[in-house]
Each structure stands twice: as C-alpha cells, then as structure tokens.
Coordinates of C-alpha atoms in Angstrom, one line a residue:
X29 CA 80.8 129.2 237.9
X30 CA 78.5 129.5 235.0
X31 CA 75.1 129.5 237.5
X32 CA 76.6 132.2 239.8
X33 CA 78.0 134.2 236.9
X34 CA 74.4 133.9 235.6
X35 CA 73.0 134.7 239.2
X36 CA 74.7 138.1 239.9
X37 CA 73.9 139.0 236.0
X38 CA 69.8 138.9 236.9
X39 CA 70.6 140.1 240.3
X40 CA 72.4 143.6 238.4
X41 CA 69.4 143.4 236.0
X42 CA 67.0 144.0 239.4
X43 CA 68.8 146.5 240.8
X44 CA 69.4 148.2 237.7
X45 CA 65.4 147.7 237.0
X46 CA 64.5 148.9 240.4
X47 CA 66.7 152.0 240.2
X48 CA 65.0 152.8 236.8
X49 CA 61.8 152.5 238.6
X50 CA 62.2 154.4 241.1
X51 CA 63.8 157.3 238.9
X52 CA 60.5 157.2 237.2
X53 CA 58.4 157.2 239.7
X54 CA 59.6 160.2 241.9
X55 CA 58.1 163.2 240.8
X56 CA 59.8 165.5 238.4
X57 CA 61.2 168.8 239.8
X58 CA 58.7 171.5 238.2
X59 CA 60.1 174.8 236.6
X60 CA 58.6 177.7 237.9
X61 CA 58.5 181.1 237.2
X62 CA 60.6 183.8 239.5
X63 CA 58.6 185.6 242.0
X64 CA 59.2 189.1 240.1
X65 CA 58.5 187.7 236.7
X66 CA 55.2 189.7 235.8
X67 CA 52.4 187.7 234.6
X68 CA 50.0 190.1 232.7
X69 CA 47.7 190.3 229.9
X70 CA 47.2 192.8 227.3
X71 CA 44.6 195.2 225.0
X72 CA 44.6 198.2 223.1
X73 CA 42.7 201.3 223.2
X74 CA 40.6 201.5 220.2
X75 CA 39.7 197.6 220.1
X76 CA 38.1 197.6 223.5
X77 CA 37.2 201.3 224.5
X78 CA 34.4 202.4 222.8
X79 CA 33.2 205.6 223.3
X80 CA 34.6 206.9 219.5
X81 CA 33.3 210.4 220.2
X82 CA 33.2 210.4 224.4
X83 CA 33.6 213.7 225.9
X84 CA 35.5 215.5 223.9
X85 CA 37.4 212.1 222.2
X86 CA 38.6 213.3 219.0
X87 CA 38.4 211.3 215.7
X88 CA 41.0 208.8 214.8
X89 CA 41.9 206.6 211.5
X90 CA 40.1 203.7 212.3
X91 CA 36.8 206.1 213.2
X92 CA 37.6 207.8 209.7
X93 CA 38.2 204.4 207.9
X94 CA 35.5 202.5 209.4
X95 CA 32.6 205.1 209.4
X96 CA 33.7 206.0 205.8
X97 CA 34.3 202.9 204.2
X98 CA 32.7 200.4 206.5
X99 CA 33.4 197.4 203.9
X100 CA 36.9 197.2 204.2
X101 CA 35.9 195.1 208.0
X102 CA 35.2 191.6 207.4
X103 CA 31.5 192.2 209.2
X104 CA 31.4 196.1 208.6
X105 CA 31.5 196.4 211.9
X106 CA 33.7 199.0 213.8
X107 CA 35.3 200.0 217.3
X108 CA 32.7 203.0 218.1
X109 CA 31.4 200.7 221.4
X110 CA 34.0 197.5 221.4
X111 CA 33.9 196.1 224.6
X112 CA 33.2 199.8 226.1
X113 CA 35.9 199.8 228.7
X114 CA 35.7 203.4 228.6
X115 CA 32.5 202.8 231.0
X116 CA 33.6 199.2 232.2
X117 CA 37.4 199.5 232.9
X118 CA 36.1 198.8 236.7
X119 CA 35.1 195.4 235.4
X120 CA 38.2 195.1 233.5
X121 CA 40.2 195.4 236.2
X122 CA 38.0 192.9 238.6
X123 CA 38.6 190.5 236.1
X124 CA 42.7 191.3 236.6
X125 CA 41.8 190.4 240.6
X126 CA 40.3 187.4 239.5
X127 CA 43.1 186.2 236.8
X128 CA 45.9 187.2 239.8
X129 CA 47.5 189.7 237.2
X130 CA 50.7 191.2 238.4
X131 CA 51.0 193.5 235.1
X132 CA 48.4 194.8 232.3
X133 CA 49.3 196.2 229.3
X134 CA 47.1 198.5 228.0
X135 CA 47.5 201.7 225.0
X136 CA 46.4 205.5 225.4
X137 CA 44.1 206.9 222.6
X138 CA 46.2 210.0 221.6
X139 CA 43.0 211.5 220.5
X140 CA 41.4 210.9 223.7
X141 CA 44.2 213.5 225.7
X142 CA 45.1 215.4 222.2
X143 CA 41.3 215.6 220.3
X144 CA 43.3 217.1 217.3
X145 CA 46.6 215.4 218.0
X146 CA 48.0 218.4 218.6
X147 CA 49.6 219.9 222.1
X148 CA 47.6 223.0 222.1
X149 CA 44.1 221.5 223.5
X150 CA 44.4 218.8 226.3
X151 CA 41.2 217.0 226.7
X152 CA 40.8 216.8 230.7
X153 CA 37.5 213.9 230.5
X154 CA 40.1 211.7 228.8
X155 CA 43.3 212.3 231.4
X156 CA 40.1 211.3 234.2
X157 CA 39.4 208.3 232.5
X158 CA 43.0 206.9 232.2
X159 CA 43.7 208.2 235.6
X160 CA 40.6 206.2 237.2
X161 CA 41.6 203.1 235.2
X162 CA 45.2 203.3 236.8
X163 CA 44.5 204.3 240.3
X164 CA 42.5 201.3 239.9
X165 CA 45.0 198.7 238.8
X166 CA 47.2 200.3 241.9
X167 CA 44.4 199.6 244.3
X168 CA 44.8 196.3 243.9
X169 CA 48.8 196.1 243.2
X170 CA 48.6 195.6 239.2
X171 CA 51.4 197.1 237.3
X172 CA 49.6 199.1 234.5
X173 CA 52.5 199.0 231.5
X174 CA 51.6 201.8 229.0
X175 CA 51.5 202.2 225.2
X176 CA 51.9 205.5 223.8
X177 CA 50.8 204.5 220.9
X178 CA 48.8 201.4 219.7
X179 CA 47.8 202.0 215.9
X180 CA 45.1 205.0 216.8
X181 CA 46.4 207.7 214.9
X182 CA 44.6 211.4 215.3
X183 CA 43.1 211.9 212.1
X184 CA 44.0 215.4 212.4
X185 CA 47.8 214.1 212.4
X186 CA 47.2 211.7 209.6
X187 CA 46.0 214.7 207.6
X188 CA 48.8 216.5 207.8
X189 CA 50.9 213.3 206.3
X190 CA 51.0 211.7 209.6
X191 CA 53.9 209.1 209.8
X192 CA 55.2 210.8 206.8
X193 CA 55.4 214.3 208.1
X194 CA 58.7 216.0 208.9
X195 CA 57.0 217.0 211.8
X196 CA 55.8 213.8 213.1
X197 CA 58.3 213.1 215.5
X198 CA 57.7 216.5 217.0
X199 CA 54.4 215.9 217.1
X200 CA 54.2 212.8 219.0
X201 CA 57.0 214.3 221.5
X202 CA 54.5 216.5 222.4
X203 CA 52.2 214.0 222.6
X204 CA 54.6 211.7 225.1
X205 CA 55.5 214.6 227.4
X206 CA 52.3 215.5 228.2
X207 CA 51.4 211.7 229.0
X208 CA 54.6 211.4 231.0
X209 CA 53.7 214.9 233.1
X210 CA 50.0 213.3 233.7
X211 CA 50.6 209.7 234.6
X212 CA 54.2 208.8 235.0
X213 CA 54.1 209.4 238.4
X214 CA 52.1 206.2 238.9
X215 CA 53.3 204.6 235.4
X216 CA 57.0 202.8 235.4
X217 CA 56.7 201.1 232.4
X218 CA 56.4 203.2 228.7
X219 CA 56.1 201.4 225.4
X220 CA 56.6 204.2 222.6
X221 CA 54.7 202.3 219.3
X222 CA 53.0 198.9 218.7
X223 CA 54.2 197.1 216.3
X224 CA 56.2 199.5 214.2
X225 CA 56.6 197.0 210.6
X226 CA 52.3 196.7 211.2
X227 CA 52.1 200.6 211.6
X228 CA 54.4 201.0 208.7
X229 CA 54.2 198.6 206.0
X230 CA 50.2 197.4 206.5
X231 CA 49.3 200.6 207.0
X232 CA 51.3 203.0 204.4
X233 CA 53.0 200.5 202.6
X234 CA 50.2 197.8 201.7
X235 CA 46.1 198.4 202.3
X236 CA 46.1 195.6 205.2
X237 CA 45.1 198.6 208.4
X238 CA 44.5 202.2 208.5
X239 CA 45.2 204.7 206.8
X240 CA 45.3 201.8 204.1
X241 CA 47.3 204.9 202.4
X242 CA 48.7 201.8 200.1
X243 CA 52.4 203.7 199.1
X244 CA 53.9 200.6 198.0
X245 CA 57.2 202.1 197.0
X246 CA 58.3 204.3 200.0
X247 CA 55.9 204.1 202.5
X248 CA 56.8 201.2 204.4
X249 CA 60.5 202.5 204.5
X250 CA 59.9 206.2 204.9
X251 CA 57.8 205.3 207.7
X252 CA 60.0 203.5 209.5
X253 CA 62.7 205.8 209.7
X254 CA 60.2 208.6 210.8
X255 CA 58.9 205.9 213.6
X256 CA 62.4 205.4 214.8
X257 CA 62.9 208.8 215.5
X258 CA 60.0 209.7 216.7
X259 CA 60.5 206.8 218.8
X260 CA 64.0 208.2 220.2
X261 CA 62.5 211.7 220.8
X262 CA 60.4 210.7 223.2
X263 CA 63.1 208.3 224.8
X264 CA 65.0 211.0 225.5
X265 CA 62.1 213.1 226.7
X266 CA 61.8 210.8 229.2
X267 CA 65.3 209.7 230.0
X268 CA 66.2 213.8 230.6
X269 CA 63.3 215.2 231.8
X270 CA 60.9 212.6 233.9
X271 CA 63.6 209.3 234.9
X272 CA 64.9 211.4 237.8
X273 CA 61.8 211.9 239.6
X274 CA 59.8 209.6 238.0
X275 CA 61.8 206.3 238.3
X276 CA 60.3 204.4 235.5
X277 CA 61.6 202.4 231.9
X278 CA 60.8 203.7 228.4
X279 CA 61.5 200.8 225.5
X280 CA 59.7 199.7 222.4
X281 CA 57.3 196.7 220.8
X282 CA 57.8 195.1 217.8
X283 CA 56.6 192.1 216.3
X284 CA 58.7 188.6 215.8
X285 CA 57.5 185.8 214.6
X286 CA 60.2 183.3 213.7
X287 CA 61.6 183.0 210.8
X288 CA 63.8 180.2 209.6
X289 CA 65.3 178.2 206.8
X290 CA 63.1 175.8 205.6
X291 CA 66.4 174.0 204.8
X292 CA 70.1 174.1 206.2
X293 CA 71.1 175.8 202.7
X294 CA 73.1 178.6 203.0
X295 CA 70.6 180.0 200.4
X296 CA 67.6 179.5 202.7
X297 CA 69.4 180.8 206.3
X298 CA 70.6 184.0 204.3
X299 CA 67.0 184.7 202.7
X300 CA 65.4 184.1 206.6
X301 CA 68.0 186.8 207.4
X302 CA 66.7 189.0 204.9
X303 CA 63.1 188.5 205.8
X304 CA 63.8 189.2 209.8
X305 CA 65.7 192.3 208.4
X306 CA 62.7 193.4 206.5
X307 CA 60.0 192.8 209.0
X308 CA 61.6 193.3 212.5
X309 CA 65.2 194.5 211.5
X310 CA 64.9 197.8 210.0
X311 CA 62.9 198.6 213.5
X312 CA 65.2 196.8 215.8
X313 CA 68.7 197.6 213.7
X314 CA 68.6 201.1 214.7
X315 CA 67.5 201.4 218.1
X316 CA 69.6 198.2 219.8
X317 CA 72.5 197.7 217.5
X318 CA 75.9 198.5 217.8
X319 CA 76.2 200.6 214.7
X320 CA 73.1 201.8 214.7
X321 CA 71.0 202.5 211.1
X322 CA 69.2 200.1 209.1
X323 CA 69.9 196.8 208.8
X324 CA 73.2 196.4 206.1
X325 CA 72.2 193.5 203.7
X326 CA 68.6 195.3 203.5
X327 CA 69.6 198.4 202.8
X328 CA 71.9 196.9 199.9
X329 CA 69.1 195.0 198.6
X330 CA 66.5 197.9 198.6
X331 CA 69.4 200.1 196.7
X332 CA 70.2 197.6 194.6
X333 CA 66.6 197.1 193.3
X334 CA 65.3 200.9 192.9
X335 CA 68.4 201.2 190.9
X336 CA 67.1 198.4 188.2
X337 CA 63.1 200.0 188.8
X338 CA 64.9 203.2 187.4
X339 CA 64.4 205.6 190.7
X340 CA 67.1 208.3 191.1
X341 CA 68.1 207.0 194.2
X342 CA 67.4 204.1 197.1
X343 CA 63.9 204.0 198.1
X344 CA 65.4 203.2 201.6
X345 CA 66.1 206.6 203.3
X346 CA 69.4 207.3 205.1
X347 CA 69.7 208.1 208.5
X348 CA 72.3 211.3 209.3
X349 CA 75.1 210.5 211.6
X350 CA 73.6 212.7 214.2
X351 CA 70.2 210.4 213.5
X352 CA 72.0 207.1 213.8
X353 CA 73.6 208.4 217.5
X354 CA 70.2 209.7 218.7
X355 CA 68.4 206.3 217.9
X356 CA 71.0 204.0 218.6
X357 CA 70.5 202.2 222.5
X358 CA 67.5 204.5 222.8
X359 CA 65.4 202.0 224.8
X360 CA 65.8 200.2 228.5
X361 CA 63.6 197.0 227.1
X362 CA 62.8 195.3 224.2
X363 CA 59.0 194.2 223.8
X364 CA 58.3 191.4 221.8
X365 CA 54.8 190.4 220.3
X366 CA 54.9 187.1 219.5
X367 CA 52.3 184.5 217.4
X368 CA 54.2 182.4 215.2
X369 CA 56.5 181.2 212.4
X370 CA 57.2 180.9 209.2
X371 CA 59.3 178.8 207.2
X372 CA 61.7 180.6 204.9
X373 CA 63.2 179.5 201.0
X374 CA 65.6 181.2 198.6
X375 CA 63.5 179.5 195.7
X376 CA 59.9 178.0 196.5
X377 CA 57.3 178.8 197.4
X378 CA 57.2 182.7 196.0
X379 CA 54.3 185.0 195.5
X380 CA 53.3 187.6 193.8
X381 CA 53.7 190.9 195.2
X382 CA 53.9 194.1 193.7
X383 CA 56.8 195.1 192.4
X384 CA 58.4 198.1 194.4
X385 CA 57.5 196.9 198.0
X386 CA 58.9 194.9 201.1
X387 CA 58.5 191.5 200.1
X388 CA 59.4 192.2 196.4
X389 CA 62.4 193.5 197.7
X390 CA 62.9 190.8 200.3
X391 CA 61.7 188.0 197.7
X392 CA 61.9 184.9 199.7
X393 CA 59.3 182.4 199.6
X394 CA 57.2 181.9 202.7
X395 CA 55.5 178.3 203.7
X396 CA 54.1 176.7 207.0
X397 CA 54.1 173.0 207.4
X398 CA 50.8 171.5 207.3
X399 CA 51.1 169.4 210.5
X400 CA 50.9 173.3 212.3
X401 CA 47.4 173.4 213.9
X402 CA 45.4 176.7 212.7
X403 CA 43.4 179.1 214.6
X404 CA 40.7 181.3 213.0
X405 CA 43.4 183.9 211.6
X406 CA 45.0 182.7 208.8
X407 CA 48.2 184.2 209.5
X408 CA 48.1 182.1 212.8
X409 CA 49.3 178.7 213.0
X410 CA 50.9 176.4 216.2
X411 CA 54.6 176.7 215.5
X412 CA 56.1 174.8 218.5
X413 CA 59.3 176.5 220.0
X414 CA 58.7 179.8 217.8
X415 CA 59.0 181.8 221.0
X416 CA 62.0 180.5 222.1
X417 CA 63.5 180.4 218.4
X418 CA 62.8 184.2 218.8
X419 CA 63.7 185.1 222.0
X420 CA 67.4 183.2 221.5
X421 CA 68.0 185.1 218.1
X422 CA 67.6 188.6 220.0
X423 CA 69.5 187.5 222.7
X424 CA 72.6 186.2 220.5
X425 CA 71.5 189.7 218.3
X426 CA 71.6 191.9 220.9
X427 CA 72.9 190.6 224.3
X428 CA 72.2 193.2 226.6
X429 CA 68.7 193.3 226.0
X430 CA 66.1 193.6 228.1
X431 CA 62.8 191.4 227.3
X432 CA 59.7 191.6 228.0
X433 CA 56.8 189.1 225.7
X434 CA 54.0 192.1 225.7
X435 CA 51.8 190.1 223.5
X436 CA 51.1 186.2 222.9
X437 CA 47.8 184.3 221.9
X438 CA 45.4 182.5 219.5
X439 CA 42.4 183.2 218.1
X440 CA 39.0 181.3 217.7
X441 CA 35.6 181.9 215.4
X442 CA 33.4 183.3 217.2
X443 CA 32.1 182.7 220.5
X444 CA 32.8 179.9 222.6
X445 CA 34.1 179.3 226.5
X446 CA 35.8 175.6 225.9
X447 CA 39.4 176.7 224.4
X448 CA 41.3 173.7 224.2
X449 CA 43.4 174.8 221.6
X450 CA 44.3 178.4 223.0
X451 CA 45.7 176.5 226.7
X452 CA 48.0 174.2 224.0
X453 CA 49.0 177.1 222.8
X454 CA 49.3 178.8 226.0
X455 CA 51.0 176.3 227.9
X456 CA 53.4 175.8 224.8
X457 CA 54.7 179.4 224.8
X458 CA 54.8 179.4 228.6
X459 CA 57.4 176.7 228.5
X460 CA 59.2 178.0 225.9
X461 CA 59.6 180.9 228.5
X462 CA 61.1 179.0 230.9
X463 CA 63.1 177.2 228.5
X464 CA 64.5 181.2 227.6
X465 CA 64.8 181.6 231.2
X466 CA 66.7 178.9 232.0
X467 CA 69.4 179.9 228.8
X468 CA 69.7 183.4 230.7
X469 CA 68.0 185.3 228.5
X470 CA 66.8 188.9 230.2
X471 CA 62.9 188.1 230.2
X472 CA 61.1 190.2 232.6
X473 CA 57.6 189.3 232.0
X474 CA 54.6 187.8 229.8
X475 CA 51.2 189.8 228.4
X476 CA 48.8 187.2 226.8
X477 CA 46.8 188.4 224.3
X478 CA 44.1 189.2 224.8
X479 CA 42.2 189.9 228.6
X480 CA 38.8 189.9 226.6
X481 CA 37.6 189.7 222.9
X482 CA 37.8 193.0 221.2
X483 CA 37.6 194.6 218.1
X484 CA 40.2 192.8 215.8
X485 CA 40.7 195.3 213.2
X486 CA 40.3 194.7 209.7
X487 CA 38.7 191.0 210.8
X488 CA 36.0 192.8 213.0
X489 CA 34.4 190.7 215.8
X490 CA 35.0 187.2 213.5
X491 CA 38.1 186.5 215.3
X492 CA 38.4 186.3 219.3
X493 CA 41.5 185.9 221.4
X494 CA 40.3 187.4 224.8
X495 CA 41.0 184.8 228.0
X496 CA 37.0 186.5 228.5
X497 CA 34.5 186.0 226.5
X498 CA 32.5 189.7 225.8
X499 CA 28.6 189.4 224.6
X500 CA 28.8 192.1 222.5
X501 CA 25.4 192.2 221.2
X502 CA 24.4 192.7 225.2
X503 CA 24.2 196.5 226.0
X504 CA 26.2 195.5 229.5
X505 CA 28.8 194.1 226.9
X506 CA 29.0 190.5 229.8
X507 CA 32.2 189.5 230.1
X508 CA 32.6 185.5 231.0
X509 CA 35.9 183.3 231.8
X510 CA 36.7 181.3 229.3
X511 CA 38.5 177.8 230.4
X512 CA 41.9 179.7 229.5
X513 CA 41.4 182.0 232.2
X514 CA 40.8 179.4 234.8
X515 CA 44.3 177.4 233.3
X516 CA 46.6 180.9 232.8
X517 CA 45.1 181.7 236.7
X518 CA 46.6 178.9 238.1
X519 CA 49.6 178.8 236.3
X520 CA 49.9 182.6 237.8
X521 CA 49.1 181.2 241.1
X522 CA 51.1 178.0 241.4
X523 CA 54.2 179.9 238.5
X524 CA 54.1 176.3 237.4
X525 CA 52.9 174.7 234.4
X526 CA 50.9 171.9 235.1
X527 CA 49.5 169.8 232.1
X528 CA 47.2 167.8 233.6
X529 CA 45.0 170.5 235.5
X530 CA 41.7 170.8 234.8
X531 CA 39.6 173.3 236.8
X532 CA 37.2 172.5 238.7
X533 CA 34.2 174.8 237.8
X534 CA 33.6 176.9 235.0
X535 CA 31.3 179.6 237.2
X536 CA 32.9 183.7 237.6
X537 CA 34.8 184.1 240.6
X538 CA 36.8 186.1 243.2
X539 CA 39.6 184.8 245.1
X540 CA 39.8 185.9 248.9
X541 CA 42.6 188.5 249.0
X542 CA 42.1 190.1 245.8

C-alpha cells in the first residue's frame, strides 16, 4: 500500500509538472490597443516653426525674451528657425505616414493669425500656412488635434498685462473664434491652453519661462483664475456657435505628474493632496468638479497664510457665482501631459522658496528615489506606474471624464539615434495605458512627445525628446528616425507591445499604403 500510495503521489507530481509546463509555454494573450484609440505624437508652435518674423508673423514673448536677453537660454540660442516647419511641415507630415500616426497634436502661433494679438488685423500668410499643414494631415487620414494656445503669447497682449488683464479672456475669445471660423471645419479636436500651472506659475509666478514677469505673490493665482475663464469663454464660443455645424470637441491640457506620499502617514497623503491641489488642482477644480471654484483645502491654506504675511485679504482670488457656473463642466475632454513623479512628505525633504509663492504656501517636501533612472532634464526621472497612478486619481476625481495623454516622453543630451532608454520609457507608459484601459478609465488616445527635437525653451537645443532626430546646424534642418520611431511604429502597427522587437534596419522609410 505504501509503494502504490507513493506511485500515484509522483504520478500527480507529473501531471501537475506537465500542466505547469504547458501553461508556460503557450503564449501569453497580448493586450492591444482598440482600433479607434489614436496613436499620435505631439509639438508646439514656437519650438519647431521658425520663421519668428514670416510674412507678416508678429512678435511673441519668447521672440521678445530671447532676442532681448538671450542668456536666460541655456545655449543662448532661440526659436527664430527651430526645426523650420513653417517651410517643412510637408516633411513633418511624411514622417507622420511613415510613423502610421492616426492623430498629431500640434499649437497655433496666435501671433501668426493675430500679428498684434488683437482681432482687428488677421494675417492671411499665416491662416495659408496652417491650412496647407492640415489639408495635409487629411490627405493622408491624420487627425490634426489643435492647441489654441501653447505658451506663445502676442507680445502686444503681454503688454497690455496679458494673463493679468481684465480683458484677457475677451481677448483670447476673439482669438478662438476666428481660429474656429478658419479651420474648424476640418479640425474636431480643440485644446484651449497648454499647461495652464507652467503658463501661470513659471511664467508670472516664478522666472522659470516667458514673460519671466517673476510676481511671486499673486501671479501664479491671479493667473489662473484669468486662464480659467478665458478658458470657459471660448468653450462656450464653441459649444454655441460652431458644435452644430462644425461637429467637433473643445477640452483642456494640463500637466500631472504623480504625486504621492512618500509614506502611508496621514500627514504625507494630505500634504500630496495639497501639492496636486496646488499644481494641477486649482486648474482642474474649476472646470470638472462638481462645485466648481478652486480647490477647498488650497484656498484655506493660501488665506490662511496672506493673513500671517499681513496682506488685507487672500492672495487667492474668488471666483463669483456666475464665474464658478460658467467654468464649471466647461470641457468635453481632459488632456493630460504626463512625465513623471514625485514623492511627497509633510516634514523632509523641504526647500527653500520664497516666501509668498506656490510652494511656500503648499510647503511639502518633494524627493525622488534614487533607484529612478534620469534623462537629460532634471525634472525628469523613470517613475514606473506614474501614468497610471495619474490617470486612476482623475478617474476616481472626476468620473465622467474624458481622457486623452496629449503629451509623454524623455529627453536625451544631445544628439544621438540609439534611444534605449526613451523605448523603456515608452513601452512603460504604453502599458500603463492599457493597464488604465483595462480599469475602464475613458482614455481616447496617446501623443508622444516629441515627433522631432525642437527648441526646448529655457534649456535650448541641450535637451532632445523628438522620436526624429533634426540636424539643426544643416540649413535643410534633416530630420532622421531615431530607434524610438522604428519601436512606437510598430507598436502603432501591430497595437501591441512587444518587448522583445528589435527593428530590423535603422535606414528612412515609407510604408506601401501611406
């Protein structure tokens, strides 16, 4: 009894061993992408344009700022020829035939159809030059998804107080409703602003972008309700005046890196709260809350502080009840540009800042783990499942949302066509999309960043994050694959992810069909 007993226990160790076997050895069933998700890549208007002062182009804050004080750029270089799309956008968009693109994502200069900003004076050379760049994209079935406005403002504007201006929504619904007349006909998906905390707080809050206007106290805040608004305005433009006939979607971008505890103190989750609130929330709050406004805790923490700095009131501005009801659900997506993460504490890791600003009011320290791999920027390090920390936050935040990732990437020194470390990254975020997928979360579509190096503001040409490499001391300003291209191309192709593919060749091509 004891030999058969030990018989059928080696016999159910075989089976059990061959089963295991074979579960291993069958091929695992591969995620893939929808058929309608929209692979796409993204740029920006002044970082890859050129042509500062083109037929009729008028001057802009970054023209001002870099002509006038050239050493605030890294290499004191500036955007005056870029990648000069304005005379190679017929390149550009080959190389969105040879990627397989479904989508690009690319800004309008406002000075380029407004020279002074202003509605009185349409320039028609720049209208031509958008509408050849998206009959193009059409030509060839790429879905061109517009930004309004992508950093570039008219100097003209700026002078007048700009983002600070009364005026400024007005200004820039004049501005939307003359892009909407010219192109929305062919265009079906609007983004209003870029990246409304960089706009806002680098720009008039800190010296970190143009106008580098540096208003520590209330900039940053008075900004953002001006943005919001302006933001609504032309939402509504659009949703009244062009959806009927034009049949397209109007939303927003703004940036979300992650943000977590760096423990599971309730001292560290609420201080990650209060950062998100700072950065992305007092954007987000108004425009796809419930109640609408700036974010609560915020608010109560700005208050709370310009009380003890001895200002006669909250450097945060209120929003009217009539404000709060024309903001509130005043977009049909939410774009999200995402790069990384950062680790959030009540109590370490604290820095100086000055004292009436953002992140003195938010004071939270901020650390990244040093086992995160680094690209060239140093605000830019390999956070693995940022994305999808982000992407489940808005959707538990706000659960009718619409998503759409309009910017993801990583950035290398210099030149260079071998970019291991941007496919890691690359293939990292991708299956953090389909892990968001999968949860049900309303994602719609991915823009890497960037189709081709460009002009990367305040860090010049030392920083690259284009899927193409451009030779910008060539006057044809060549544009080569990078190895990224080849791996994002198949993953477009095959809408898998496959680890182990290597492509075969590293020489420019064209697919038959495109």
């Amino acid at each position: 009894m004891r030999q058969h007993s030990n018989c059928v226990g080696e016999m159910t160790i075989i089976v059990l061993s061959l089963l295991l076997a074979l579960c291993y050895a069958s091929p695992r069933q591969e995620r893939r992408f929808p058929d309608d998700f929209l692979f796409g890549a993204a740029t920006a208007s002044y970082q890859i344009e050129g042509g500062w002062n083109a037929d009729g182009k008028g001057e802009n804050i970054w023209d001002r700022m870099t002509h006038t004080n050239p050493d605030v750029i890294k290499d004191k270089s500036n955007g005056d020829k870029a990648a000069n799309s304005y005379n190679n956008y017929a390149r550009d968009v080959e190389m969105m035939r040879e990627l397989g693109l479904n989508a690009y994502r690319f800004s309008i200069s406002w000075a380029r159809i407004l020279p002074n900003g202003l509605a009185n004076q349409i320039n028609e050379p720049g209208v031509e030059f958008y509408n050849n760049y998206i009959n193009e994209m059409l030509k060839y079935n790429i879905t061109p998804m517009v930004t309004l406005y992508h950093w570039d403002l008219p100097q003209k504007i700026q002078d007048l107080g700009g983002f600070l201006s009364p005026l400024f929504p007005e200004w820039f619904e004049d501005y939307a409703r003359i892009v909407f007349q010219r192109f929305g006909d062919r265009v079906k998906h609007w983004i209003t602003f870029n990246e409304p905390c960089e706009i806002c707080f680098e720009g008039y809050g800190s010296s970190a972008k143009a106008p580098i206007l540096n208003a520590t106290d209330v900039g940053t805040y008075m900004c953002a309700k001006q943005l919001v608004i302006a933001h609504a305005r032309a939402y509504h433009a659009y949703d009244k005046d062009y959806r009927s006939d034009q049949g397209g979607v109007c939303g927003i971008t703004i940036s979300v890196n992650w943000y977590g505890p760096l423990t599971d103190s309730e001292e560290d989750k609420f201080a990650a709260e209060i950062l998100r609130q700072a950065k992305w929330g007092i954007y987000a709050e108004p425009i796809f809350s419930e109640q609408g406004g700036f974010p609560k805790e915020f608010v109560e923490r700005v208050a709370k502080n310009s009380e003890e700095q001895g200002y006669p009131r909250s450097r945060m501005p209120e929003f009217s009840p009539e404000e709060i009801e024309l903001v509130r659900g005043s977009a049909d997506f939410f774009g999200v540009n995402h790069y990384t993460a950062v680790l959030i504490s009540a109590t370490e890791h604290k820095h100086w800042f000055p004292v009436s600003s953002l992140y003195a009011d938010a004071d939270v320290g901020m650390y990244t783990l040093p086992e995160w791999a680094s690209s060239a920027s140093d605000w830019l390090t390999f956070a693995p499942n940022s994305l999808l920390n982000s992407l489940s936050h808005l959707r538990n935040k706000y659960k009718d949302a619409v998503f759409y990732i309009t910017e993801n990437g990583w950035s290398q020194a210099g030149a260079g066509l071998e970019d291991d470390d941007r496919i890691s990254y690359y293939r990292s975020a991708l299956n953090n999309v389909l892990d968001s997928l999968e949860a049900g979360i309303k994602l719609k579509g991915y823009m890497a960043w960037s189709l081709l190096d460009n002009f990367e503001w305040m860090q010049g040409y030392t920083e690259r994050f284009g899927l193409y490499e451009v030779d910008f001391e060539s006057s044809e300003k060549t544009r080569t694959p990078r190895k990224s291209a080849f791996i994002y191309k198949e993953i477009i192709r095959s809408r898998t992810i496959d680890p182990e593919y290597e492509p075969p060749t590293r020489t420019m091509w064209i697919d038959e069909g495109h």
